[in-house]
């Protein structure tokens, strides 16, 4: 597939996989994906499996991501994880502001913006998630919601940092529901997000930023979604939990 930006396909394992299960999956992916060079491949296991998965994918083309990170560097923040701790395991990417964290942990755009800056200061790359709910889409508020989230969650970044940031458009109504955004809906939202980035930063920055689609991505719909001009990858949940389906998503996208 001839793309303007290199595709980045990441598996968000969410709160799944014991260490043993994570190692099984990592071993399968390492084997199946060994020859893939066309796509940046990322896996984001739970914190408890980062150490072992990091060792398992050493010397492979698979990069490691975390699912969250503290905005603070060190100190009395019970239950939180700092950048320096992730770097011990060669983590390269950090998912921020996933809709599940926005919903269950009340994460705000302002907090996500501070976390994104902390991620960059540690020389890691954030994958910043945005997306509207079904109620917001049905009320015709999609563009307003996306604009607010993009402007708010990326507010602390400069142009150089923005270029090294991945944005994940994940319509909340498509996550884990089996309902994928139609190609037209996905392209429209991605193009809109890129226009907002052009307004916030400039056209050159907007053209370089990779925008992933997330929400019920499967082997059967990956090719069509990844072929859209403003879709530069995928953030995969359920289908990233098995080597076969995650591998097929990637191979179908090449
Ligand atoms: P599903 O692929 O299970 O819909 O999850 C998408 C997601 O939330 C990835 O972060």
mmCIF file of C-alpha atoms and ligand atoms in Angstrom:
data_model
loop_
_atom_site.group_PDB
_atom_site.id
_atom_site.type_symbol
_atom_site.label_atom_id
_atom_site.label_comp_id
_atom_site.label_asym_id
_atom_site.label_seq_id
_atom_site.Cartn_x
_atom_site.Cartn_y
_atom_site.Cartn_z
ATOM 1 C CA UNK A 1 0.000 0.000 0.000
ATOM 2 C CA UNK A 2 1.470 3.352 -1.021
ATOM 3 C CA UNK A 3 0.949 5.783 1.852
ATOM 4 C CA UNK A 4 2.066 9.360 2.415
ATOM 5 C CA UNK A 5 2.956 8.490 6.027
ATOM 6 C CA UNK A 6 4.280 5.135 7.263
ATOM 7 C CA UNK A 7 1.481 3.122 8.859
ATOM 8 C CA UNK A 8 1.676 2.545 12.608
ATOM 9 C CA UNK A 9 -0.423 -0.331 13.926
ATOM 10 C CA UNK A 10 -0.567 -0.766 17.690
ATOM 11 C CA UNK A 11 -2.192 -3.409 19.861
ATOM 12 C CA UNK A 12 -3.764 -2.108 23.058
ATOM 13 C CA UNK A 13 -4.013 -5.189 25.264
ATOM 14 C CA UNK A 14 -5.935 -3.205 27.916
ATOM 15 C CA UNK A 15 -6.400 -5.174 31.196
ATOM 16 C CA UNK A 16 -5.761 -8.549 29.582
ATOM 17 C CA UNK A 17 -2.944 -11.134 29.734
ATOM 18 C CA UNK A 18 -1.008 -12.575 32.632
ATOM 19 C CA UNK A 19 2.747 -12.648 32.135
ATOM 20 C CA UNK A 20 2.585 -16.193 30.768
ATOM 21 C CA UNK A 21 -0.219 -15.295 28.337
ATOM 22 C CA UNK A 22 1.575 -12.129 27.290
ATOM 23 C CA UNK A 23 4.747 -14.092 26.545
ATOM 24 C CA UNK A 24 2.778 -16.560 24.415
ATOM 25 C CA UNK A 25 1.277 -13.750 22.380
ATOM 26 C CA UNK A 26 4.584 -11.903 22.039
ATOM 27 C CA UNK A 27 6.352 -15.045 20.832
ATOM 28 C CA UNK A 28 3.654 -15.655 18.219
ATOM 29 C CA UNK A 29 3.838 -12.082 16.953
ATOM 30 C CA UNK A 30 7.623 -12.077 16.796
ATOM 31 C CA UNK A 31 7.558 -15.173 14.622
ATOM 32 C CA UNK A 32 4.687 -14.147 12.338
ATOM 33 C CA UNK A 33 5.743 -10.534 11.834
ATOM 34 C CA UNK A 34 9.497 -11.020 11.528
ATOM 35 C CA UNK A 35 9.677 -9.877 7.908
ATOM 36 C CA UNK A 36 7.340 -6.898 8.066
ATOM 37 C CA UNK A 37 9.165 -3.641 7.402
ATOM 38 C CA UNK A 38 6.414 -1.588 5.807
ATOM 39 C CA UNK A 39 4.513 -0.911 9.049
ATOM 40 C CA UNK A 40 5.602 0.340 12.481
ATOM 41 C CA UNK A 41 4.331 -2.341 14.872
ATOM 42 C CA UNK A 42 3.672 -1.605 18.553
ATOM 43 C CA UNK A 43 2.304 -3.740 21.388
ATOM 44 C CA UNK A 44 0.991 -2.212 24.617
ATOM 45 C CA UNK A 45 0.746 -4.873 27.333
ATOM 46 C CA UNK A 46 -0.377 -4.132 30.896
ATOM 47 C CA UNK A 47 2.399 -2.733 33.138
ATOM 48 C CA UNK A 48 2.860 -6.098 34.869
ATOM 49 C CA UNK A 49 3.958 -7.745 31.612
ATOM 50 C CA UNK A 50 6.168 -4.940 30.262
ATOM 51 C CA UNK A 51 9.401 -6.346 31.664
ATOM 52 C CA UNK A 52 8.982 -9.843 30.236
ATOM 53 C CA UNK A 53 7.497 -8.750 26.904
ATOM 54 C CA UNK A 54 10.340 -6.267 26.536
ATOM 55 C CA UNK A 55 12.850 -9.137 26.762
ATOM 56 C CA UNK A 56 10.773 -11.341 24.467
ATOM 57 C CA UNK A 57 10.692 -8.804 21.621
ATOM 58 C CA UNK A 58 14.297 -7.688 21.949
ATOM 59 C CA UNK A 59 15.954 -7.669 18.516
ATOM 60 C CA UNK A 60 12.608 -7.756 16.747
ATOM 61 C CA UNK A 61 10.701 -5.229 14.645
ATOM 62 C CA UNK A 62 8.034 -4.919 17.363
ATOM 63 C CA UNK A 63 8.171 -1.850 19.622
ATOM 64 C CA UNK A 64 6.839 -1.612 23.142
ATOM 65 C CA UNK A 65 4.163 0.773 24.371
ATOM 66 C CA UNK A 66 2.539 1.455 27.746
ATOM 67 C CA UNK A 67 -1.142 2.198 28.286
ATOM 68 C CA UNK A 68 -0.777 5.218 30.557
ATOM 69 C CA UNK A 69 1.834 7.254 32.427
ATOM 70 C CA UNK A 70 1.990 9.739 35.274
ATOM 71 C CA UNK A 71 2.468 13.419 34.543
ATOM 72 C CA UNK A 72 4.937 13.477 37.482
ATOM 73 C CA UNK A 73 8.554 12.350 37.444
ATOM 74 C CA UNK A 74 8.830 10.817 40.922
ATOM 75 C CA UNK A 75 7.310 10.940 44.388
ATOM 76 C CA UNK A 76 4.258 10.295 46.514
ATOM 77 C CA UNK A 77 1.731 9.257 43.845
ATOM 78 C CA UNK A 78 0.458 5.858 44.950
ATOM 79 C CA UNK A 79 -0.348 3.536 42.091
ATOM 80 C CA UNK A 80 1.205 5.741 39.417
ATOM 81 C CA UNK A 81 4.065 4.904 37.024
ATOM 82 C CA UNK A 82 6.706 7.429 35.905
ATOM 83 C CA UNK A 83 8.441 7.798 32.551
ATOM 84 C CA UNK A 84 11.817 6.728 33.917
ATOM 85 C CA UNK A 85 10.271 3.416 35.042
ATOM 86 C CA UNK A 86 8.865 2.747 31.568
ATOM 87 C CA UNK A 87 12.193 3.568 29.977
ATOM 88 C CA UNK A 88 13.827 0.784 31.993
ATOM 89 C CA UNK A 89 11.885 -1.639 29.800
ATOM 90 C CA UNK A 90 12.673 0.110 26.508
ATOM 91 C CA UNK A 91 9.141 1.437 26.180
ATOM 92 C CA UNK A 92 8.904 3.794 23.174
ATOM 93 C CA UNK A 93 5.222 4.760 23.057
ATOM 94 C CA UNK A 94 2.624 5.665 25.672
ATOM 95 C CA UNK A 95 -1.125 5.600 25.034
ATOM 96 C CA UNK A 96 -2.730 8.637 26.692
ATOM 97 C CA UNK A 97 -6.318 9.684 27.228
ATOM 98 C CA UNK A 98 -7.957 6.478 26.078
ATOM 99 C CA UNK A 99 -11.740 6.897 26.240
ATOM 100 C CA UNK A 100 -11.864 4.246 28.973
ATOM 101 C CA UNK A 101 -9.563 6.387 31.116
ATOM 102 C CA UNK A 102 -11.471 9.545 30.218
ATOM 103 C CA UNK A 103 -14.657 7.747 31.320
ATOM 104 C CA UNK A 104 -13.558 5.672 34.350
ATOM 105 C CA UNK A 105 -10.675 7.793 35.670
ATOM 106 C CA UNK A 106 -12.184 11.153 34.704
ATOM 107 C CA UNK A 107 -9.084 12.133 32.734
ATOM 108 C CA UNK A 108 -9.440 15.643 31.320
ATOM 109 C CA UNK A 109 -7.918 17.176 28.202
ATOM 110 C CA UNK A 110 -5.765 19.377 30.463
ATOM 111 C CA UNK A 111 -4.354 16.366 32.329
ATOM 112 C CA UNK A 112 -3.730 14.505 29.066
ATOM 113 C CA UNK A 113 -1.919 17.570 27.722
ATOM 114 C CA UNK A 114 0.410 17.618 30.745
ATOM 115 C CA UNK A 115 1.022 13.884 30.398
ATOM 116 C CA UNK A 116 1.804 14.291 26.682
ATOM 117 C CA UNK A 117 4.425 16.895 27.550
ATOM 118 C CA UNK A 118 5.912 14.586 30.225
ATOM 119 C CA UNK A 119 6.073 11.773 27.663
ATOM 120 C CA UNK A 120 8.011 13.989 25.245
ATOM 121 C CA UNK A 121 10.344 15.293 27.954
ATOM 122 C CA UNK A 122 11.295 11.656 28.556
ATOM 123 C CA UNK A 123 11.959 11.237 24.810
ATOM 124 C CA UNK A 124 9.041 8.829 24.460
ATOM 125 C CA UNK A 125 6.181 9.174 21.972
ATOM 126 C CA UNK A 126 2.568 9.659 23.040
ATOM 127 C CA UNK A 127 -0.403 8.098 21.279
ATOM 128 C CA UNK A 128 -3.108 10.590 22.222
ATOM 129 C CA UNK A 129 -6.659 9.230 21.950
ATOM 130 C CA UNK A 130 -9.715 11.272 21.059
ATOM 131 C CA UNK A 131 -13.215 10.395 19.925
ATOM 132 C CA UNK A 132 -16.873 11.241 20.246
ATOM 133 C CA UNK A 133 -19.608 9.217 21.964
ATOM 134 C CA UNK A 134 -22.704 7.966 20.143
ATOM 135 C CA UNK A 135 -24.838 10.644 21.818
ATOM 136 C CA UNK A 136 -22.432 13.350 20.655
ATOM 137 C CA UNK A 137 -22.420 12.009 17.081
ATOM 138 C CA UNK A 138 -26.209 11.778 16.990
ATOM 139 C CA UNK A 139 -26.471 15.330 18.322
ATOM 140 C CA UNK A 140 -24.275 16.537 15.440
ATOM 141 C CA UNK A 141 -21.467 17.503 17.809
ATOM 142 C CA UNK A 142 -18.688 15.281 16.409
ATOM 143 C CA UNK A 143 -16.530 18.073 14.969
ATOM 144 C CA UNK A 144 -16.935 20.286 18.009
ATOM 145 C CA UNK A 145 -15.958 17.433 20.360
ATOM 146 C CA UNK A 146 -12.953 16.420 18.254
ATOM 147 C CA UNK A 147 -11.792 20.005 17.929
ATOM 148 C CA UNK A 148 -12.032 20.569 21.698
ATOM 149 C CA UNK A 149 -10.166 17.325 22.443
ATOM 150 C CA UNK A 150 -7.409 17.976 19.887
ATOM 151 C CA UNK A 151 -6.889 21.575 21.032
ATOM 152 C CA UNK A 152 -7.050 20.638 24.727
ATOM 153 C CA UNK A 153 -5.059 17.374 24.770
ATOM 154 C CA UNK A 154 -2.231 18.665 22.562
ATOM 155 C CA UNK A 155 -2.128 22.187 23.989
ATOM 156 C CA UNK A 156 1.274 21.870 25.695
ATOM 157 C CA UNK A 157 3.226 20.596 22.685
ATOM 158 C CA UNK A 158 5.473 22.532 20.322
ATOM 159 C CA UNK A 159 5.762 21.762 16.596
ATOM 160 C CA UNK A 160 8.703 19.362 16.917
ATOM 161 C CA UNK A 161 6.901 17.409 19.629
ATOM 162 C CA UNK A 162 3.656 17.356 17.653
ATOM 163 C CA UNK A 163 5.326 15.766 14.643
ATOM 164 C CA UNK A 164 6.516 12.946 16.952
ATOM 165 C CA UNK A 165 3.038 12.472 18.427
ATOM 166 C CA UNK A 166 0.520 9.918 17.181
ATOM 167 C CA UNK A 167 -3.168 10.822 17.370
ATOM 168 C CA UNK A 168 -5.669 7.957 17.670
ATOM 169 C CA UNK A 169 -9.213 8.674 16.523
ATOM 170 C CA UNK A 170 -11.382 6.212 18.394
ATOM 171 C CA UNK A 171 -15.109 6.862 18.142
ATOM 172 C CA UNK A 172 -16.359 5.622 21.510
ATOM 173 C CA UNK A 173 -19.384 3.940 19.885
ATOM 174 C CA UNK A 174 -17.058 1.751 17.790
ATOM 175 C CA UNK A 175 -14.882 0.472 20.659
ATOM 176 C CA UNK A 176 -15.546 -3.166 21.488
ATOM 177 C CA UNK A 177 -18.967 -3.001 19.867
ATOM 178 C CA UNK A 178 -18.239 -4.614 16.508
ATOM 179 C CA UNK A 179 -19.507 -1.383 14.909
ATOM 180 C CA UNK A 180 -16.724 0.084 12.812
ATOM 181 C CA UNK A 181 -16.869 3.619 11.468
ATOM 182 C CA UNK A 182 -17.657 3.469 7.759
ATOM 183 C CA UNK A 183 -14.736 4.395 5.497
ATOM 184 C CA UNK A 184 -16.472 7.705 4.765
ATOM 185 C CA UNK A 185 -16.989 8.470 8.457
ATOM 186 C CA UNK A 186 -13.382 7.589 9.305
ATOM 187 C CA UNK A 187 -11.888 9.610 6.431
ATOM 188 C CA UNK A 188 -14.076 12.612 7.244
ATOM 189 C CA UNK A 189 -13.063 12.601 10.923
ATOM 190 C CA UNK A 190 -9.369 12.095 10.157
ATOM 191 C CA UNK A 191 -9.315 14.882 7.573
ATOM 192 C CA UNK A 192 -11.083 17.147 10.058
ATOM 193 C CA UNK A 193 -8.542 16.348 12.803
ATOM 194 C CA UNK A 194 -5.719 17.143 10.370
ATOM 195 C CA UNK A 195 -7.334 20.504 9.548
ATOM 196 C CA UNK A 196 -7.528 21.323 13.267
ATOM 197 C CA UNK A 197 -3.833 20.425 13.633
ATOM 198 C CA UNK A 198 -2.995 22.683 10.677
ATOM 199 C CA UNK A 199 -4.785 25.536 12.426
ATOM 200 C CA UNK A 200 -3.068 24.875 15.769
ATOM 201 C CA UNK A 201 0.418 24.289 14.359
ATOM 202 C CA UNK A 202 0.872 24.597 10.574
ATOM 203 C CA UNK A 203 0.248 22.666 7.344
ATOM 204 C CA UNK A 204 3.672 21.002 7.371
ATOM 205 C CA UNK A 205 3.180 19.651 10.893
ATOM 206 C CA UNK A 206 -0.362 18.507 10.083
ATOM 207 C CA UNK A 207 0.866 16.658 6.997
ATOM 208 C CA UNK A 208 3.457 14.754 9.052
ATOM 209 C CA UNK A 209 1.322 13.658 12.017
ATOM 210 C CA UNK A 210 0.123 10.083 11.929
ATOM 211 C CA UNK A 211 -3.538 9.600 12.824
ATOM 212 C CA UNK A 212 -4.603 6.073 13.756
ATOM 213 C CA UNK A 213 -8.148 4.759 13.590
ATOM 214 C CA UNK A 214 -9.404 2.630 16.492
ATOM 215 C CA UNK A 215 -12.698 0.873 17.087
ATOM 216 C CA UNK A 216 -13.481 -2.720 16.077
ATOM 217 C CA UNK A 217 -10.586 -2.978 13.613
ATOM 218 C CA UNK A 218 -10.488 -6.574 12.343
ATOM 219 C CA UNK A 219 -8.610 -8.458 9.607
ATOM 220 C CA UNK A 220 -11.708 -8.112 7.394
ATOM 221 C CA UNK A 221 -11.942 -4.309 7.545
ATOM 222 C CA UNK A 222 -8.274 -3.354 7.999
ATOM 223 C CA UNK A 223 -7.370 -3.035 4.337
ATOM 224 C CA UNK A 224 -10.198 -0.683 3.444
ATOM 225 C CA UNK A 225 -9.640 1.512 6.513
ATOM 226 C CA UNK A 226 -5.857 1.660 6.105
ATOM 227 C CA UNK A 227 -6.186 2.620 2.437
ATOM 228 C CA UNK A 228 -7.984 5.884 3.308
ATOM 229 C CA UNK A 229 -5.777 8.906 2.601
ATOM 230 C CA UNK A 230 -5.835 10.382 6.113
ATOM 231 C CA UNK A 231 -5.781 7.077 8.034
ATOM 232 C CA UNK A 232 -2.193 6.270 8.992
ATOM 233 C CA UNK A 233 -2.594 3.203 11.144
ATOM 234 C CA UNK A 234 -4.755 1.474 13.696
ATOM 235 C CA UNK A 235 -5.098 1.160 17.453
ATOM 236 C CA UNK A 236 -6.476 -2.333 17.921
ATOM 237 C CA UNK A 237 -8.154 -3.699 21.061
ATOM 238 C CA UNK A 238 -9.909 -7.066 20.950
ATOM 239 C CA UNK A 239 -8.311 -8.274 17.724
ATOM 240 C CA UNK A 240 -4.839 -7.559 19.134
ATOM 241 C CA UNK A 241 -5.243 -10.240 21.810
ATOM 242 C CA UNK A 242 -4.555 -13.112 19.420
ATOM 243 C CA UNK A 243 -1.456 -13.449 17.270
ATOM 244 C CA UNK A 244 -3.441 -14.627 14.244
ATOM 245 C CA UNK A 245 -5.860 -11.701 14.062
ATOM 246 C CA UNK A 246 -3.293 -8.982 14.879
ATOM 247 C CA UNK A 247 -0.916 -10.449 12.315
ATOM 248 C CA UNK A 248 -3.657 -10.592 9.691
ATOM 249 C CA UNK A 249 -4.603 -6.952 10.339
ATOM 250 C CA UNK A 250 -1.003 -5.937 9.705
ATOM 251 C CA UNK A 251 -0.505 -8.169 6.667
ATOM 252 C CA UNK A 252 -3.808 -7.056 5.162
ATOM 253 C CA UNK A 253 -2.669 -3.432 5.534
ATOM 254 C CA UNK A 254 0.579 -3.766 3.597
HETATM 255 P P1 LIG B 1 -11.554 -2.684 19.953
HETATM 256 O O1 LIG B 1 -10.593 -2.943 18.821
HETATM 257 O O2 LIG B 1 -11.741 -3.856 20.856
HETATM 258 O O3 LIG B 1 -12.846 -2.087 19.476
HETATM 259 O O4 LIG B 1 -10.848 -1.573 20.890
HETATM 260 C C1 LIG B 1 -10.361 -0.416 20.310
HETATM 261 C C2 LIG B 1 -9.581 0.312 21.333
HETATM 262 O O5 LIG B 1 -10.124 0.834 22.286
HETATM 263 C C3 LIG B 1 -8.117 0.366 21.176
HETATM 264 O O6 LIG B 1 -7.547 1.275 22.049
#
